Tab-separated table of C-alpha atoms in Angstrom:
chain	number	residue	atom	x	y	z
A	13	GLU	CA	44.024	-27.521	51.510
A	14	PRO	CA	41.229	-29.692	50.134
A	15	GLU	CA	39.646	-32.062	52.598
A	16	VAL	CA	37.932	-35.416	52.463
A	17	THR	CA	36.309	-36.633	55.654
A	18	GLN	CA	35.556	-40.195	56.681
A	19	THR	CA	33.435	-41.734	59.414
A	20	PRO	CA	33.856	-43.581	61.636
A	21	SER	CA	37.555	-43.322	62.378
A	22	HIS	CA	37.526	-46.800	63.877
A	23	GLN	CA	34.948	-49.561	63.478
A	24	VAL	CA	34.997	-52.843	65.330
A	25	THR	CA	32.663	-55.565	64.132
A	26	GLN	CA	32.025	-59.253	64.453
A	27	MET	CA	32.777	-61.573	61.577
A	28	GLY	CA	29.726	-61.966	59.345
A	29	GLN	CA	28.292	-58.556	60.171
A	30	GLU	CA	27.641	-55.817	57.649
A	31	VAL	CA	29.538	-52.552	57.870
A	32	ILE	CA	29.119	-49.254	56.079
A	33	LEU	CA	32.024	-46.877	55.811
A	34	ARG	CA	31.243	-43.292	54.947
A	35	CYS	CA	33.116	-40.590	53.087
A	36	VAL	CA	32.268	-36.982	52.360
A	37	PRO	CA	34.374	-35.830	49.430
A	38	ILE	CA	35.105	-32.278	48.434
A	39	SER	CA	32.033	-31.044	46.605
A	40	ASN	CA	33.678	-30.069	43.326
A	41	HIS	CA	35.458	-33.383	42.781
A	42	LEU	CA	34.116	-35.747	40.179
A	43	TYR	CA	35.848	-39.052	40.792
A	44	PHE	CA	35.809	-41.037	43.984
A	45	TYR	CA	37.848	-43.998	45.072
A	46	TRP	CA	38.161	-46.541	47.828
A	47	TYR	CA	41.520	-48.011	48.749
A	48	ARG	CA	42.478	-50.547	51.382
A	49	GLN	CA	45.665	-50.948	53.393
A	50	ILE	CA	46.170	-54.075	55.436
A	51	LEU	CA	48.470	-53.331	58.370
A	52	GLY	CA	52.092	-53.228	57.266
A	53	GLN	CA	51.284	-53.604	53.599
A	54	LYS	CA	50.870	-51.315	50.638
A	55	VAL	CA	47.774	-49.387	49.705
A	56	GLU	CA	45.557	-51.299	47.270
A	57	PHE	CA	42.889	-49.982	44.941
A	58	LEU	CA	39.362	-51.281	45.439
A	59	VAL	CA	36.987	-49.282	43.261
A	60	SER	CA	36.473	-45.991	41.463
A	61	PHE	CA	33.161	-44.213	41.034
A	62	TYR	CA	32.099	-41.566	38.563
A	63	ASN	CA	28.753	-40.158	37.548
A	64	ASN	CA	26.934	-42.366	40.025
A	65	GLU	CA	28.338	-45.631	38.812
A	66	ILE	CA	31.394	-47.824	39.194
A	67	SER	CA	33.992	-46.988	36.570
A	68	GLU	CA	36.631	-49.518	37.574
A	69	LYS	CA	37.158	-52.157	40.237
A	70	SER	CA	39.936	-54.471	41.306
A	71	GLU	CA	39.911	-58.202	41.965
A	72	ILE	CA	39.577	-57.461	45.666
A	73	PHE	CA	36.218	-55.797	45.104
A	74	ASP	CA	34.064	-58.909	44.981
A	75	ASP	CA	30.350	-59.402	45.551
A	76	GLN	CA	30.742	-58.706	49.261
A	77	PHE	CA	31.513	-55.077	48.489
A	78	SER	CA	29.275	-52.336	47.139
A	79	VAL	CA	29.488	-48.583	46.796
A	80	GLU	CA	26.962	-45.852	46.360
A	81	ARG	CA	26.502	-42.134	46.608
A	82	PRO	CA	22.953	-42.032	47.939
A	83	ASP	CA	22.455	-38.307	48.417
A	84	GLY	CA	24.998	-36.675	46.127
A	85	SER	CA	27.409	-35.951	48.934
A	86	ASN	CA	28.124	-39.040	51.024
A	87	PHE	CA	30.054	-41.822	49.321
A	88	THR	CA	29.729	-45.176	51.051
A	89	LEU	CA	31.481	-48.519	50.984
A	90	LYS	CA	29.455	-51.457	52.246
A	91	ILE	CA	30.867	-54.824	53.171
A	92	ARG	CA	27.970	-57.261	53.441
A	93	SER	CA	29.442	-60.065	55.497
A	94	THR	CA	32.786	-59.168	56.967
A	95	LYS	CA	35.657	-61.631	57.183
A	96	LEU	CA	38.719	-61.556	59.394
A	97	GLU	CA	40.862	-60.645	56.383
A	98	ASP	CA	38.785	-57.506	55.796
A	99	SER	CA	40.525	-55.953	58.795
A	100	ALA	CA	42.405	-53.007	57.317
A	101	MET	CA	42.524	-49.267	56.945
A	102	TYR	CA	40.040	-48.090	54.316
A	103	PHE	CA	40.770	-44.826	52.555
A	104	CYS	CA	38.409	-42.745	50.505
A	105	ALA	CA	39.950	-40.460	47.890
A	106	ALA	CA	38.590	-37.780	45.588
A	107	GLY	CA	39.965	-36.348	42.388
A	108	GLY	CA	39.189	-34.822	39.051
A	109	VAL	CA	39.717	-31.115	39.631
A	110	VAL	CA	43.487	-31.017	39.305
A	111	MET	CA	44.595	-33.540	36.712
A	112	GLY	CA	46.054	-36.638	38.232
A	113	GLU	CA	45.771	-35.703	41.872
A	114	GLN	CA	43.770	-37.654	44.389
A	115	PHE	CA	43.154	-36.375	47.885
A	116	PHE	CA	42.781	-38.901	50.632
A	117	GLY	CA	40.568	-38.902	53.667
A	118	PRO	CA	42.009	-39.803	57.084
A	119	GLY	CA	40.856	-43.394	56.756
A	120	THR	CA	38.618	-45.753	58.701
A	121	ARG	CA	40.298	-48.504	60.655
A	122	LEU	CA	38.136	-51.615	60.388
A	123	THR	CA	38.725	-54.404	62.875
A	124	VAL	CA	36.880	-57.676	62.333
A	125	LEU	CA	36.800	-60.010	65.323
B	10	ALA	CA	49.948	-54.117	34.020
B	11	GLN	CA	51.821	-51.332	35.687
B	12	THR	CA	53.959	-52.009	38.742
B	13	VAL	CA	55.752	-49.797	41.232
B	14	THR	CA	58.818	-50.969	43.136
B	15	GLN	CA	60.392	-49.403	46.187
B	16	SER	CA	63.526	-51.368	46.954
B	17	GLN	CA	64.328	-49.738	50.301
B	18	PRO	CA	62.028	-51.007	53.061
B	19	GLU	CA	63.711	-48.687	55.588
B	20	MET	CA	65.961	-45.650	55.466
B	21	SER	CA	67.504	-43.466	58.125
B	22	VAL	CA	68.781	-39.901	57.986
B	23	GLN	CA	70.332	-37.487	60.419
B	24	GLU	CA	68.341	-34.350	61.126
B	25	ALA	CA	69.285	-31.496	58.744
B	26	GLU	CA	70.852	-33.866	56.240
B	27	THR	CA	69.619	-35.052	52.861
B	28	VAL	CA	68.130	-38.408	51.986
B	29	THR	CA	66.982	-39.955	48.720
B	30	LEU	CA	64.231	-42.553	48.461
B	31	SER	CA	64.177	-44.749	45.380
B	32	CYS	CA	61.269	-45.770	43.197
B	33	THR	CA	61.107	-47.568	39.882
B	34	TYR	CA	58.054	-48.420	37.862
B	35	ASP	CA	57.104	-50.437	34.853
B	36	THR	CA	54.646	-49.289	32.215
B	37	SER	CA	54.115	-49.367	28.483
B	38	GLU	CA	52.281	-46.056	28.548
B	39	SER	CA	53.912	-42.789	27.526
B	40	ASP	CA	51.675	-40.429	29.492
B	41	TYR	CA	51.145	-40.859	33.199
B	42	TYR	CA	51.551	-39.240	36.596
B	43	LEU	CA	53.856	-40.118	39.428
B	44	PHE	CA	53.404	-39.199	43.068
B	45	TRP	CA	55.021	-39.444	46.441
B	46	TYR	CA	52.709	-39.786	49.413
B	47	LYS	CA	53.715	-39.495	53.042
B	48	GLN	CA	52.007	-41.595	55.702
B	49	PRO	CA	52.850	-40.583	59.293
B	50	PRO	CA	51.892	-42.777	62.266
B	51	SER	CA	48.376	-41.337	62.120
B	52	ARG	CA	48.126	-43.265	58.796
B	53	GLN	CA	46.725	-40.267	56.941
B	54	MET	CA	47.915	-40.266	53.313
B	55	ILE	CA	49.442	-36.891	52.482
B	56	LEU	CA	50.412	-35.896	48.958
B	57	VAL	CA	54.017	-34.696	48.945
B	58	ILE	CA	54.797	-34.104	45.297
B	59	ARG	CA	53.617	-35.005	41.820
B	60	GLN	CA	55.235	-35.270	38.408
B	61	GLU	CA	53.647	-35.369	34.975
B	62	ALA	CA	55.515	-37.718	32.654
B	63	TYR	CA	55.432	-35.268	29.747
B	64	LYS	CA	57.326	-32.670	31.753
B	65	GLN	CA	61.103	-32.925	31.603
B	66	GLN	CA	61.600	-30.558	34.498
B	67	ASN	CA	61.784	-32.251	37.869
B	68	ALA	CA	59.092	-31.218	40.332
B	69	THR	CA	60.058	-29.362	43.497
B	70	GLU	CA	58.054	-28.532	46.614
B	71	ASN	CA	60.105	-26.674	49.190
B	72	ARG	CA	62.520	-29.227	50.703
B	73	PHE	CA	61.171	-32.044	48.541
B	74	SER	CA	62.316	-32.656	44.991
B	75	VAL	CA	62.278	-35.536	42.572
B	76	ASN	CA	64.709	-36.985	40.083
B	77	PHE	CA	62.532	-38.215	37.256
B	78	GLN	CA	64.307	-40.367	34.685
B	79	LYS	CA	61.659	-41.380	32.171
B	80	ALA	CA	63.834	-43.630	30.037
B	81	ALA	CA	65.048	-45.490	33.099
B	82	LYS	CA	61.530	-45.460	34.644
B	83	SER	CA	62.946	-44.095	37.838
B	84	PHE	CA	61.354	-41.566	40.189
B	85	SER	CA	63.349	-40.855	43.327
B	86	LEU	CA	62.430	-38.441	46.105
B	87	LYS	CA	65.044	-36.213	47.701
B	88	ILE	CA	64.369	-34.661	51.071
B	89	SER	CA	66.745	-31.839	51.967
B	90	ASP	CA	67.379	-30.444	55.442
B	91	SER	CA	65.502	-33.389	56.986
B	92	GLN	CA	63.289	-32.611	59.968
B	93	LEU	CA	61.961	-34.840	62.732
B	94	GLY	CA	58.485	-34.388	61.285
B	95	ASP	CA	59.594	-36.023	58.059
B	96	ALA	CA	59.700	-39.395	59.787
B	97	ALA	CA	56.992	-41.499	58.134
B	98	MET	CA	56.243	-44.142	55.540
B	99	TYR	CA	56.718	-42.836	52.027
B	100	PHE	CA	54.822	-44.386	49.140
B	101	CYS	CA	55.569	-43.928	45.486
B	102	ALA	CA	52.504	-44.138	43.249
B	103	TYR	CA	51.711	-44.312	39.542
B	104	ARG	CA	48.585	-43.205	37.759
B	105	SER	CA	47.676	-43.607	34.134
B	106	GLU	CA	46.891	-40.448	32.223
B	107	ARG	CA	43.731	-41.879	30.702
B	108	GLY	CA	41.208	-39.216	31.578
B	109	SER	CA	40.858	-38.396	35.256
B	110	GLN	CA	39.643	-41.772	36.357
B	111	GLY	CA	42.731	-43.863	36.731
B	112	ASN	CA	43.406	-45.410	40.088
B	113	LEU	CA	46.722	-45.108	41.876
B	114	ILE	CA	49.142	-48.020	41.945
B	115	PHE	CA	51.366	-47.929	44.995
B	116	GLY	CA	54.738	-49.335	45.887
B	117	LYS	CA	55.261	-51.140	49.177
B	118	GLY	CA	56.672	-48.071	50.856
B	119	THR	CA	59.870	-46.937	52.549
B	120	LYS	CA	59.937	-46.254	56.259
B	121	LEU	CA	62.027	-43.165	56.922
B	122	SER	CA	63.497	-42.526	60.352
B	123	VAL	CA	65.026	-39.162	61.250
B	124	LYS	CA	67.669	-39.122	63.971
B	125	PRO	CA	68.041	-36.003	66.108
């Protein structure tokens, strides 16, 4: 079973602070994604990443968010100045080997106080 | 824009019985993928089953099968011989077939309870 790992599993931060969420996708996947799930709501797409650049982003992914793959393995999501409404579960996903399929990491629970 | 609708916020099934979760979607595309994901209390997203729109045959994975009705834009999930471990949130998802880059569009989910 393919595996995507994410760290940390839970992050607590103060409003206005920067956070970096990390993902280590399966090495032979080509496309990487971040999704967000506010508690009790559906999973929402944030951004997709391919060939070291953003390929698509949603309206949620505003200037407070950024992504990068600094060393060819880790895939990070940065939120520059967190807001209370950023509290959610953030999922990393990887795909591109088997057409259509995306494999999700276990998620990072972000709590903004 | 594509949308995915799950009209059953909650469902309940007796252990060992069969349950069907509904999903409808709206798209103008002819080629796409459809998925069911399971989310247990741990909140991990687990792929249950997938269906390519160009395939007429319904996908099956052990106790899980789908009823894919392309003309009706319907994609229901049937769980046979339900087990306690099947209790979870189930999300239906759509993905465009354009290359491998398309993001998933999720429904709001159905919470399935399994009674012993």
